[in-house]
Coordinates of C-alpha atoms in Angstrom, one line a residue:
Chain A
M1 CA 0.0 0.0 0.0
A2 CA 1.3 3.5 -0.8
T3 CA 2.5 5.6 2.1
E4 CA -0.1 8.2 2.7
I5 CA 0.9 11.7 3.5
R6 CA -1.3 13.0 6.3
D7 CA 0.2 16.4 7.0
P8 CA -2.1 18.8 5.1
E9 CA 0.5 21.5 4.8
R10 CA 3.0 19.0 3.2
K11 CA 0.2 17.7 1.0
R12 CA -0.5 21.3 -0.2
G13 CA 3.2 21.8 -0.8
I14 CA 3.4 18.7 -2.9
Q15 CA 0.3 19.7 -5.0
R16 CA 1.8 23.2 -5.5
T17 CA 5.1 21.8 -6.7
V18 CA 3.5 19.3 -9.0
I19 CA 1.3 22.0 -10.6
W20 CA 4.3 24.3 -11.2
L21 CA 6.4 21.5 -12.7
L22 CA 3.6 20.4 -15.0
L23 CA 3.2 24.0 -16.1
L24 CA 6.9 24.2 -16.8
A25 CA 6.8 21.1 -18.9
A26 CA 3.7 22.2 -20.8
T27 CA 5.3 25.6 -21.4
F28 CA 8.3 24.0 -23.1
Y29 CA 6.2 21.6 -25.1
F30 CA 3.7 24.1 -26.4
G31 CA 6.2 26.9 -26.5
F32 CA 8.5 25.1 -28.9
I33 CA 5.6 24.0 -31.1
A34 CA 4.4 27.6 -31.1
M35 CA 7.8 28.9 -32.1
A36 CA 7.9 26.4 -34.9
V37 CA 4.4 27.5 -36.1
M38 CA 5.4 31.2 -36.0
R39 CA 8.6 30.4 -38.0
S40 CA 6.9 28.4 -40.7
H41 CA 5.5 30.2 -43.7
Chain B
M1 CA 26.4 16.4 8.1
A2 CA 23.5 14.1 8.6
H3 CA 22.9 12.5 12.0
A4 CA 19.8 10.3 12.4
H5 CA 18.2 10.1 15.8
D6 CA 16.4 6.9 16.6
A7 CA 16.2 5.9 13.0
H8 CA 16.1 2.3 14.0
A9 CA 13.6 2.9 16.8
A10 CA 11.5 4.8 14.3
H11 CA 10.9 1.8 12.0
D12 CA 10.6 -0.7 14.9
H13 CA 7.4 0.9 16.3
H14 CA 5.0 1.0 13.4
D15 CA 2.7 -1.6 12.1
D16 CA 5.2 -3.1 9.8
H17 CA 3.3 -4.7 6.9
G18 CA 5.6 -6.3 4.4
P19 CA 5.4 -6.5 0.6
A20 CA 2.4 -8.0 -1.2
K21 CA 2.7 -11.6 -2.3
G22 CA 3.3 -12.8 -5.9
I23 CA 3.3 -10.8 -9.1
G24 CA 0.9 -8.2 -7.6
R25 CA 3.9 -6.9 -5.6
W26 CA 5.5 -5.8 -8.8
L27 CA 2.5 -4.9 -11.0
F28 CA 0.9 -2.7 -8.4
A29 CA 4.2 -1.6 -6.7
T30 CA 4.1 1.7 -4.9
N31 CA 7.1 1.1 -2.6
H32 CA 10.1 3.1 -3.8
K33 CA 12.4 0.2 -3.2
D34 CA 10.3 -2.2 -5.3
I35 CA 10.0 0.4 -8.1
G36 CA 13.7 1.2 -7.9
T37 CA 14.4 -2.5 -8.3
L38 CA 12.0 -2.8 -11.3
Y39 CA 13.7 0.1 -13.0
M40 CA 17.2 -1.3 -12.5
L41 CA 16.2 -4.8 -13.6
F42 CA 14.5 -3.3 -16.7
S43 CA 17.6 -1.2 -17.5
L44 CA 19.9 -4.3 -17.1
L45 CA 17.7 -6.2 -19.6
M46 CA 17.8 -3.3 -22.0
F47 CA 21.5 -3.0 -21.5
F48 CA 21.9 -6.5 -22.9
V49 CA 19.4 -6.0 -25.7
G50 CA 21.1 -2.8 -26.8
G51 CA 24.5 -4.5 -26.2
T52 CA 23.6 -7.4 -28.5
M53 CA 22.8 -4.8 -31.2
A54 CA 26.2 -3.2 -30.6
L55 CA 27.8 -6.7 -31.1
V56 CA 25.9 -7.1 -34.4
I57 CA 27.4 -3.8 -35.5
R58 CA 30.9 -4.7 -34.3
A59 CA 30.7 -8.2 -35.9
E60 CA 29.9 -6.6 -39.3
L61 CA 32.7 -4.2 -38.8
F62 CA 35.2 -6.9 -37.8
Q63 CA 36.6 -6.8 -41.3
P64 CA 36.0 -4.7 -44.4
G65 CA 33.3 -5.8 -46.9
M66 CA 29.8 -7.0 -46.2
Q67 CA 29.7 -10.2 -44.2
L68 CA 26.7 -10.7 -41.9
V69 CA 23.9 -8.2 -42.4
D70 CA 22.6 -6.0 -45.2
P71 CA 23.3 -2.3 -45.0
M72 CA 19.6 -1.4 -44.2
F73 CA 19.6 -3.8 -41.2
F74 CA 23.0 -2.3 -40.1
N75 CA 21.5 1.1 -40.0
Q76 CA 18.5 -0.2 -38.1
M77 CA 21.0 -1.6 -35.5
T78 CA 22.8 1.6 -35.1
T79 CA 19.6 3.5 -34.6
M80 CA 18.0 1.0 -32.2
H81 CA 21.2 0.5 -30.2
A82 CA 21.3 4.2 -29.5
L83 CA 17.6 4.6 -28.6
I84 CA 17.6 1.5 -26.4
M85 CA 20.9 2.3 -24.6
I86 CA 19.9 6.0 -23.9
F87 CA 16.2 5.7 -23.1
G88 CA 16.1 2.1 -22.0
A89 CA 19.3 1.4 -20.2
V90 CA 21.1 4.5 -18.9
M91 CA 18.2 6.7 -18.0
P92 CA 16.0 4.1 -16.3
A93 CA 19.0 2.9 -14.4
F94 CA 19.6 6.4 -12.9
V95 CA 15.8 6.7 -12.2
G96 CA 16.0 3.3 -10.4
L97 CA 18.9 4.6 -8.3
A98 CA 17.0 7.8 -7.6
N99 CA 14.0 5.7 -6.5
W100 CA 16.0 3.5 -4.2
M101 CA 18.3 6.1 -2.7
I102 CA 16.7 9.5 -2.6
P103 CA 14.0 8.7 0.0
L104 CA 16.7 6.9 2.1
Q105 CA 19.2 9.8 1.7
V106 CA 16.7 12.5 2.6
G107 CA 15.0 10.6 5.4
A108 CA 11.6 10.2 3.6
P109 CA 9.3 7.2 4.0
D110 CA 8.8 6.9 0.2
M111 CA 8.7 9.0 -3.0
A112 CA 6.1 11.8 -2.7
L113 CA 3.9 10.4 -5.5
P114 CA 4.1 6.6 -5.2
R115 CA 1.2 5.8 -7.5
M116 CA 2.5 8.0 -10.3
N117 CA 5.8 6.3 -9.7
N118 CA 4.2 2.9 -10.6
F119 CA 2.7 4.4 -13.7
S120 CA 6.0 6.0 -14.9
F121 CA 7.8 2.7 -14.6
W122 CA 5.1 0.5 -16.2
I123 CA 4.9 2.8 -19.3
L124 CA 8.4 1.7 -20.2
P125 CA 7.9 -2.0 -20.9
F126 CA 5.1 -1.0 -23.3
A127 CA 7.2 1.7 -25.0
F128 CA 10.2 -0.6 -25.5
T129 CA 8.1 -3.6 -26.6
M130 CA 6.7 -1.3 -29.3
L131 CA 10.1 0.1 -30.2
I132 CA 11.7 -3.3 -30.5
G133 CA 8.6 -4.5 -32.3
T134 CA 9.4 -2.2 -35.2
L135 CA 12.1 -4.8 -36.2
F136 CA 9.2 -7.0 -37.3
V137 CA 7.0 -4.6 -39.3
P138 CA 7.2 -4.0 -43.0
G139 CA 10.1 -1.7 -43.8
G140 CA 11.9 -2.7 -40.6
A141 CA 12.9 -0.7 -37.6
P142 CA 13.8 3.1 -37.8
A143 CA 17.2 3.4 -39.6
G144 CA 17.8 7.1 -39.8
G145 CA 19.8 7.5 -36.6
W146 CA 18.5 8.2 -33.1
T147 CA 18.4 11.9 -34.0
M148 CA 15.5 11.2 -36.3
Y149 CA 16.5 14.0 -38.7
P150 CA 14.0 14.8 -41.4
P151 CA 13.7 14.2 -44.3
L152 CA 15.4 10.9 -43.7
S153 CA 13.3 9.8 -40.8
Q154 CA 10.2 10.6 -42.8
Q155 CA 11.2 7.7 -45.1
T156 CA 10.7 5.2 -42.2
G157 CA 8.1 2.6 -43.1
E158 CA 5.4 1.2 -40.9
A159 CA 7.7 1.7 -37.9
F160 CA 7.3 5.5 -38.0
P161 CA 4.2 5.9 -35.9
M162 CA 5.5 3.3 -33.5
L163 CA 8.7 5.1 -33.1
I164 CA 7.0 8.4 -32.4
F165 CA 4.6 6.9 -29.9
A166 CA 7.4 5.1 -28.2
V167 CA 9.4 8.3 -27.9
H168 CA 6.3 10.1 -26.5
L169 CA 5.8 7.4 -23.9
M170 CA 9.5 7.4 -22.8
G171 CA 9.3 11.2 -22.5
A172 CA 6.1 11.0 -20.4
S173 CA 7.7 8.4 -18.2
S174 CA 10.8 10.6 -17.7
I175 CA 8.8 13.7 -17.0
M176 CA 6.7 11.9 -14.4
G177 CA 9.9 10.4 -12.8
A178 CA 11.5 13.8 -12.7
I179 CA 8.4 15.5 -11.1
N180 CA 8.5 12.8 -8.5
V181 CA 12.1 13.4 -7.7
I182 CA 11.8 17.1 -7.4
V183 CA 8.6 16.9 -5.3
T184 CA 10.2 14.4 -3.0
I185 CA 13.3 16.4 -2.5
M186 CA 11.5 19.7 -2.1
N187 CA 8.8 18.5 0.2
M188 CA 9.9 15.3 2.0
R189 CA 13.3 16.0 3.4
A190 CA 13.9 15.1 7.1
P191 CA 13.7 18.0 9.5
G192 CA 17.0 19.9 9.7
M193 CA 18.1 18.8 6.2
S194 CA 18.6 22.1 4.5
L195 CA 19.4 22.1 0.8
L196 CA 23.1 22.5 1.4
K197 CA 23.1 19.6 3.8
M198 CA 21.7 17.2 1.2
P199 CA 23.9 14.3 0.0
I200 CA 25.6 15.2 -3.3
F201 CA 23.8 12.4 -5.2
V202 CA 20.5 14.0 -4.2
W203 CA 21.7 17.4 -5.4
T204 CA 22.8 16.1 -8.8
W205 CA 19.5 14.3 -9.2
L206 CA 17.5 17.5 -8.3
I207 CA 19.3 19.4 -11.0
T208 CA 19.0 16.5 -13.5
A209 CA 15.2 16.4 -12.8
Y210 CA 14.9 20.1 -13.7
L211 CA 16.8 19.4 -16.9
L212 CA 14.5 16.5 -17.7
I213 CA 11.4 18.6 -17.2
A214 CA 12.7 21.4 -19.4
V215 CA 13.9 19.3 -22.3
M216 CA 11.9 16.1 -22.6
P217 CA 8.8 18.2 -23.6
V218 CA 11.0 19.8 -26.3
L219 CA 11.8 16.3 -27.8
A220 CA 8.1 15.4 -27.5
G221 CA 7.3 18.7 -29.4
A222 CA 9.8 17.9 -32.1
V223 CA 8.5 14.4 -32.7
T224 CA 4.9 15.6 -32.5
M225 CA 5.7 17.9 -35.4
L226 CA 7.4 15.0 -37.3
L227 CA 4.2 13.1 -36.8
T228 CA 2.0 16.0 -38.1
D229 CA 4.3 16.5 -41.1
H230 CA 4.0 12.8 -41.9
Y231 CA 0.2 12.3 -41.5
F232 CA -1.5 15.7 -41.2
G233 CA -0.1 17.7 -44.1
T234 CA 1.9 20.2 -42.0
T235 CA 5.3 21.2 -43.4
F236 CA 7.3 22.2 -40.3
F237 CA 10.4 20.5 -41.5
E238 CA 9.6 20.1 -45.2
A239 CA 11.5 22.5 -47.5
A240 CA 9.0 21.9 -50.3
G241 CA 6.2 23.3 -48.2
G242 CA 8.2 26.3 -46.8
G243 CA 9.4 24.4 -43.8
D244 CA 13.0 24.1 -42.6
P245 CA 14.6 20.7 -41.9
V246 CA 17.4 22.5 -40.1
M247 CA 14.9 23.8 -37.5
F248 CA 14.4 20.2 -36.5
Q249 CA 18.1 19.9 -35.8
H250 CA 18.0 23.1 -33.6
I251 CA 15.0 21.8 -31.7
F252 CA 16.4 18.3 -31.4
W253 CA 19.7 19.4 -30.0
F254 CA 18.1 21.9 -27.6
F255 CA 16.9 18.6 -26.1
G256 CA 19.9 16.5 -27.1
H257 CA 22.7 18.4 -25.4
P258 CA 21.1 18.7 -22.0
E259 CA 20.2 15.0 -22.4
V260 CA 24.0 14.3 -22.3
Y261 CA 24.1 15.9 -18.9
I262 CA 21.0 14.1 -17.8
M263 CA 23.0 11.0 -18.3
I264 CA 26.2 12.3 -16.6
L265 CA 25.2 14.5 -13.7
P266 CA 23.8 11.7 -11.5
A267 CA 27.0 9.8 -12.4
F268 CA 28.9 12.8 -10.9
G269 CA 26.7 12.4 -7.8
I270 CA 27.5 8.7 -7.4
V271 CA 31.3 9.2 -7.8
S272 CA 31.1 12.1 -5.3
E273 CA 29.5 9.7 -2.8
I274 CA 32.0 6.8 -3.4
I275 CA 35.3 8.6 -3.5
P276 CA 35.0 10.2 0.1
T277 CA 33.9 6.8 1.5
F278 CA 37.0 4.9 0.3
S279 CA 39.4 7.9 0.7
R280 CA 38.2 8.2 4.3
K281 CA 37.9 11.9 3.9
P282 CA 34.9 14.3 3.5
L283 CA 34.2 15.4 -0.1
F284 CA 36.5 18.3 -0.9
G285 CA 34.5 21.4 -1.8
Y286 CA 30.9 20.3 -1.3
D287 CA 29.5 23.7 -2.1
A288 CA 31.7 24.1 -5.1
M289 CA 30.5 20.7 -6.4
V290 CA 26.9 21.9 -6.1
Y291 CA 27.5 25.2 -7.9
A292 CA 29.6 23.4 -10.5
T293 CA 26.7 21.0 -11.2
A294 CA 24.2 23.9 -11.5
S295 CA 26.6 25.7 -13.8
I296 CA 27.0 22.7 -16.1
A297 CA 23.2 22.4 -16.2
F298 CA 22.8 26.0 -17.1
L299 CA 25.5 25.9 -19.8
S300 CA 24.0 22.8 -21.3
F301 CA 21.1 24.9 -22.6
I302 CA 23.3 27.3 -24.6
V303 CA 25.7 25.0 -26.5
W304 CA 23.3 22.9 -28.6
A305 CA 24.5 24.1 -32.0
H306 CA 28.0 22.7 -31.5
H307 CA 26.4 19.5 -32.9
M308 CA 25.6 21.5 -36.1
F309 CA 28.7 23.4 -37.0
T310 CA 28.9 21.7 -40.4
V311 CA 25.3 22.6 -41.2
G312 CA 26.4 26.1 -41.6
M313 CA 25.8 29.2 -39.4
P314 CA 27.1 32.7 -39.1
L315 CA 30.6 33.2 -37.8
A316 CA 29.3 34.9 -34.6
G317 CA 27.2 31.8 -34.0
Q318 CA 30.1 29.5 -34.4
M319 CA 32.2 31.6 -32.1
F320 CA 29.4 31.7 -29.4
F321 CA 28.7 28.0 -29.4
M322 CA 32.4 27.1 -29.5
L323 CA 33.3 29.3 -26.6
A324 CA 30.2 28.4 -24.5
T325 CA 31.0 24.7 -25.0
M326 CA 34.6 25.3 -23.9
L327 CA 33.3 27.1 -20.8
I328 CA 31.7 23.8 -19.6
A329 CA 35.3 22.6 -19.1
V330 CA 35.6 25.0 -16.1
P331 CA 32.9 23.6 -13.8
T332 CA 33.8 20.1 -15.0
G333 CA 37.4 20.8 -14.2
V334 CA 36.3 22.0 -10.7
K335 CA 34.7 18.5 -10.2
V336 CA 37.7 16.5 -11.4
F337 CA 39.9 18.7 -9.2
N338 CA 37.7 18.2 -6.2
W339 CA 37.6 14.4 -6.6
T340 CA 41.4 14.4 -6.9
A341 CA 41.7 16.7 -3.9
T342 CA 39.4 14.4 -1.9
M343 CA 41.7 11.4 -2.6
F344 CA 44.8 13.5 -1.9
K345 CA 46.4 12.3 1.3
G346 CA 43.4 10.0 1.9
S347 CA 43.7 6.5 3.3
I348 CA 42.5 5.0 0.0
S349 CA 41.3 1.4 -0.4
F350 CA 40.3 -0.2 -3.6
E351 CA 37.1 -2.0 -3.2
P352 CA 35.1 -2.5 -6.5
P353 CA 33.0 0.7 -6.2
M354 CA 36.2 2.8 -5.7
L355 CA 37.9 1.0 -8.6
F356 CA 35.0 1.9 -10.9
A357 CA 34.9 5.5 -9.6
I358 CA 38.7 5.9 -10.2
S359 CA 38.3 4.4 -13.7
F360 CA 35.4 6.8 -14.3
L361 CA 37.6 9.7 -13.3
F362 CA 40.4 8.9 -15.8
L363 CA 38.3 7.6 -18.7
F364 CA 35.4 10.2 -18.4
T365 CA 38.1 12.8 -18.5
I366 CA 39.4 11.4 -21.8
G367 CA 35.9 11.7 -23.2
G368 CA 35.7 15.3 -21.8
F369 CA 39.0 16.2 -23.6
S370 CA 37.9 14.8 -26.9
G371 CA 34.7 16.8 -26.4
L372 CA 36.8 19.9 -26.1
M373 CA 38.6 19.0 -29.4
L374 CA 35.2 18.6 -31.1
A375 CA 34.1 22.0 -29.7
I376 CA 36.8 23.8 -31.8
V377 CA 35.0 24.8 -35.0
P378 CA 37.7 24.2 -37.6
A379 CA 38.7 20.9 -36.0
D380 CA 35.0 19.8 -35.9
F381 CA 34.7 20.3 -39.6
Q382 CA 37.4 17.6 -39.9
Y383 CA 36.1 15.3 -37.2
H384 CA 32.3 15.7 -37.8
D385 CA 30.5 12.4 -38.5
T386 CA 33.6 10.3 -38.1
Y387 CA 34.5 7.6 -35.7
F388 CA 36.3 10.2 -33.5
V389 CA 32.8 11.4 -32.5
V390 CA 31.7 7.8 -31.8
A391 CA 34.9 7.3 -29.6
H392 CA 34.2 10.6 -27.8
F393 CA 30.6 10.0 -26.8
H394 CA 31.2 6.4 -26.0
Y395 CA 34.0 7.4 -23.6
V396 CA 31.5 9.7 -21.9
L397 CA 28.7 7.2 -21.8
V398 CA 30.3 3.8 -21.2
P399 CA 33.3 4.4 -18.8
G400 CA 31.5 7.5 -17.8
A401 CA 27.8 6.9 -17.2
V402 CA 27.7 3.1 -17.3
F403 CA 30.8 2.7 -15.0
S404 CA 29.2 5.0 -12.5
L405 CA 26.1 2.8 -12.5
M406 CA 28.3 -0.3 -11.9
A407 CA 30.1 1.6 -9.1
A408 CA 26.7 2.5 -7.6
A409 CA 25.5 -1.1 -7.9
Y410 CA 28.6 -2.4 -6.1
Y411 CA 28.4 0.4 -3.5
W412 CA 24.8 0.0 -2.5
L413 CA 24.0 -3.6 -3.4
P414 CA 24.9 -4.9 0.1
K415 CA 22.6 -2.2 1.5
W416 CA 19.8 -3.3 -0.8
T417 CA 20.2 -7.1 -0.4
G418 CA 21.7 -7.4 3.1
H419 CA 24.5 -9.5 1.6
M420 CA 28.1 -8.9 0.6
Y421 CA 29.0 -9.9 -2.9
N422 CA 32.0 -11.8 -4.2
M423 CA 34.7 -9.2 -4.1
K424 CA 37.2 -11.2 -6.2
L425 CA 34.7 -11.7 -9.0
A426 CA 33.6 -8.0 -8.8
K427 CA 37.2 -6.9 -9.1
A428 CA 37.7 -9.3 -12.0
H429 CA 34.6 -7.8 -13.6
F430 CA 36.2 -4.3 -13.1
W431 CA 39.6 -5.2 -14.7
L432 CA 38.0 -7.0 -17.6
S433 CA 35.6 -4.1 -18.2
T434 CA 38.3 -1.5 -17.9
I435 CA 40.7 -3.2 -20.2
F436 CA 38.1 -4.2 -22.9
V437 CA 36.4 -0.8 -22.9
N438 CA 39.7 0.8 -23.9
V439 CA 40.4 -1.9 -26.5
L440 CA 36.9 -1.2 -27.8
F441 CA 36.8 2.5 -27.9
F442 CA 40.3 3.9 -28.0
P443 CA 41.1 2.7 -31.5
Q444 CA 38.0 4.5 -32.7
H445 CA 39.8 7.8 -32.1
F446 CA 42.5 6.7 -34.6
L447 CA 39.8 5.5 -37.1
G448 CA 38.0 8.9 -36.9
L449 CA 41.2 10.9 -37.2
A450 CA 42.1 8.9 -40.3
G451 CA 38.7 9.7 -41.8
M452 CA 36.4 6.7 -41.2
P453 CA 32.8 7.9 -41.3
R454 CA 30.3 6.7 -38.7
R455 CA 27.1 4.7 -39.4
I456 CA 28.8 2.9 -42.3
P457 CA 28.6 -0.9 -42.6
D458 CA 31.6 -1.2 -44.9
Y459 CA 34.9 0.7 -45.0
S460 CA 38.2 1.1 -46.9
T461 CA 40.9 -1.6 -46.1
Q462 CA 43.1 1.1 -44.5
F463 CA 40.8 1.0 -41.5
A464 CA 40.9 -2.8 -41.1
D465 CA 43.3 -3.3 -38.3
W466 CA 41.8 -0.9 -35.7
N467 CA 38.3 -2.1 -36.6
M468 CA 39.3 -5.6 -35.8
I469 CA 40.9 -4.6 -32.5
S470 CA 37.8 -2.6 -31.6
S471 CA 35.5 -5.5 -32.4
I472 CA 37.6 -7.8 -30.2
G473 CA 37.2 -5.3 -27.4
A474 CA 33.5 -5.2 -28.0
F475 CA 33.0 -8.9 -27.6
G476 CA 35.4 -9.0 -24.6
F477 CA 33.5 -6.1 -22.9
G478 CA 30.1 -7.7 -23.7
L479 CA 31.1 -11.1 -22.3
S480 CA 32.6 -9.5 -19.2
Q481 CA 29.2 -8.1 -18.3
L482 CA 27.9 -11.7 -17.8
L483 CA 30.1 -11.7 -14.8
F484 CA 28.4 -8.5 -13.5
V485 CA 25.0 -10.3 -13.8
Y486 CA 26.4 -13.4 -12.0
V487 CA 27.8 -11.3 -9.1
I488 CA 24.4 -9.5 -8.7
V489 CA 22.3 -12.7 -8.9
A490 CA 24.6 -14.5 -6.4
C491 CA 24.4 -11.5 -4.0
I492 CA 20.6 -11.4 -4.2
R493 CA 20.5 -15.1 -3.5
G494 CA 22.7 -15.0 -0.4
G495 CA 26.2 -14.4 0.9
E496 CA 28.0 -13.1 3.9
K497 CA 25.7 -10.8 6.0
A498 CA 26.3 -7.1 5.3
S499 CA 26.5 -4.8 8.4
D500 CA 24.3 -1.7 8.6
K501 CA 27.2 0.6 7.5
V502 CA 28.4 -2.0 5.0
W503 CA 31.7 -0.3 4.4
D504 CA 32.7 -0.3 8.1
S505 CA 36.4 0.1 7.2
G506 CA 35.5 3.1 5.0
R507 CA 33.8 6.3 5.8
P508 CA 30.2 5.9 4.6
H509 CA 28.2 9.0 5.3
G510 CA 24.5 9.7 5.2
L511 CA 21.1 8.6 6.4
E512 CA 21.0 5.4 4.3
W513 CA 23.7 3.9 6.5
T514 CA 21.7 4.4 9.7
L515 CA 19.2 1.8 8.5
S516 CA 19.6 -1.9 8.6
S517 CA 20.9 -3.9 5.6
P518 CA 18.5 -4.5 3.9
P519 CA 16.5 -1.6 5.0
P520 CA 13.0 -2.3 6.3
Y521 CA 10.2 -2.3 3.7
H522 CA 8.9 0.9 5.1
S523 CA 11.8 3.0 6.3
F524 CA 11.7 6.4 8.0
E525 CA 8.0 6.4 8.8
T526 CA 9.0 8.8 11.6
A527 CA 11.3 11.3 10.1
P528 CA 14.9 11.3 11.4
E529 CA 16.3 14.6 12.6
V530 CA 19.3 16.0 10.9
K531 CA 21.8 18.2 12.7

C-alpha cells in the first residue's frame, strides 16, 4: 500500500510543486511548437 | 552532516506490513524500493538488448566488406542501439537509483507520488516492446539514426508511428519520474536537512530532474511535429512546403545536449559519494560541487548548436557556441579537481565501487577532452560524423555513465540485499571491463582521425586493423558483463551478511547507512532529525 501523506501542509506543498512543474513542462512543449508555427510560412 | 536520531527505533514501532505476495507486488508496486528494483532490472535487460545490437554492429565491422547483415539492417541496428541504450538502459538505471536512494538519503518514507511512480515505470515496458517490435514490421525498424533528422526519418516505413509513440511514452515516463524526484526532494526532506546539507547524489538528481522537465517536452514537441508532417499535411520541416529541416536539428539538439548531462550529472553524484567513503575523507569542496553541477546544467542549454557546426551558421554563432562549449570545461574541471583533492592524502582502499569510480575519473576525462577538441569549430569540420565522435561520446557514456552505474551497484548492493557480494569476481569484472572498454573505444579515435565515417557498414581496407581490435574489445566487454550479472544474482540469493554501515572500514556518510541492511520495507515512517 502506498505511504499516505497525512500532514495537510505537506500535501498542499506537494500539490503546488506538481502544478508548477507540470506548467513548466507544458510551457516547453507548447512553447517550442508555437515557435515552430510562427517560424513556418 | 546528517545524523539520524532513533532511526532504528522509528521503524521498529509502526505496524510493519511487508510487501504483497506474488506478481501483484511488482505490478501494483508503490514502494520506492520495489519500483527502484524494477527500474534497474529493466535497464539491465535493455543494456543486454542494446549491447547485443552493438555486437551485431561490431561483428559486421570486424573486417571490411559486407559479411553478416545487409546495410539497411545495419542502419537499423545503429539507430535502435542508441535509442535503447539511452532511453532504455542508462536513463531508467539512474531513475531506479533515484527511487531507491533519494528517500533513504533525505529521510523520507517513500517518494512523494508513489502511484505515479508505478505508472511512470510500467509505461516503459510497453514503450520498448513497441520500439523493439518495429524490427518485425514491413520496412523494418527506424534506420535514420537516433536523432530522427527529417527528411530521412520521414522515409521510415510502418515503424514510423510506433517510433513516435514510443518516444512520447519514454518522455512521459521521464517527466513523471522527474516530477516525483523534485517533489520528493523539495517536500519530503527530514527536519533539519537544508538544501546544502543534502547528499551530493540528491543534489545532482535534483538538477537533473529540472533538466528533464525542461527538455523532454522539447523532444516530444519535435516528434509531434514530425508526426503531423507525416500524417496531417503540415510542413514544419519540409522545405518543399516552406518548412525548414534545419529547424528540427536546432529543436532536437536543444533537447539533445542537456540530455547528455541528464546521463552524466547523476554519475557525478555517485562518484562524489563513493570517493570520500573509500578515501576516508569528506568530499573536498561540497558547495563548489553543487555550484559546478548547477553551472554545467545552465551551460548545457546554450551549447546545442555545436552539434551542427557543419550545417552552416554565421561566424558569430560558431564563435558563441564554440566558446560556450569550452566554458563547460571550467565547472567540470572543478569537479575533477575536487575528486582528486578528496583522494589527496586520503587513506585509500580499492574496493570494487572505488575501482570503478577511479576508472570513471580517468576515462570520463578522456571523453571530456575529446569533447573539447570537437568544440573547436575548424577541427570539428574535420572530425564531424567520423569515428572520432563515436569514440568521444562512448567514452563519456560507457566508462562515464555506465561505469558510474556499476560503481553504484557495487556500492549500494549490500545495503539493498543485506549480503556482501563476491569481491574477487567483482574486481575481475572491473579489470576485464576497464581493459576491454579501452580496447573497444580507444582505436576508434584513430579511425576517426584517419577519416572513417560513422554509421557505415563497410569501409576502406586502410581501417581494417583498428576495426578488428575494436570488435575484439566489444566482444570482450560484452562477455565481461555476464560476470556482472552473476555477481548481482549471487548477491541477491545470499552471501556473507552485510553490516548496517556495509563499508565499516571506510567512511560511509549519510542517512541510508543508519538503516539496517537490507532496510525495512517501510523506512523512516518517523522522520529522522538531521543536525
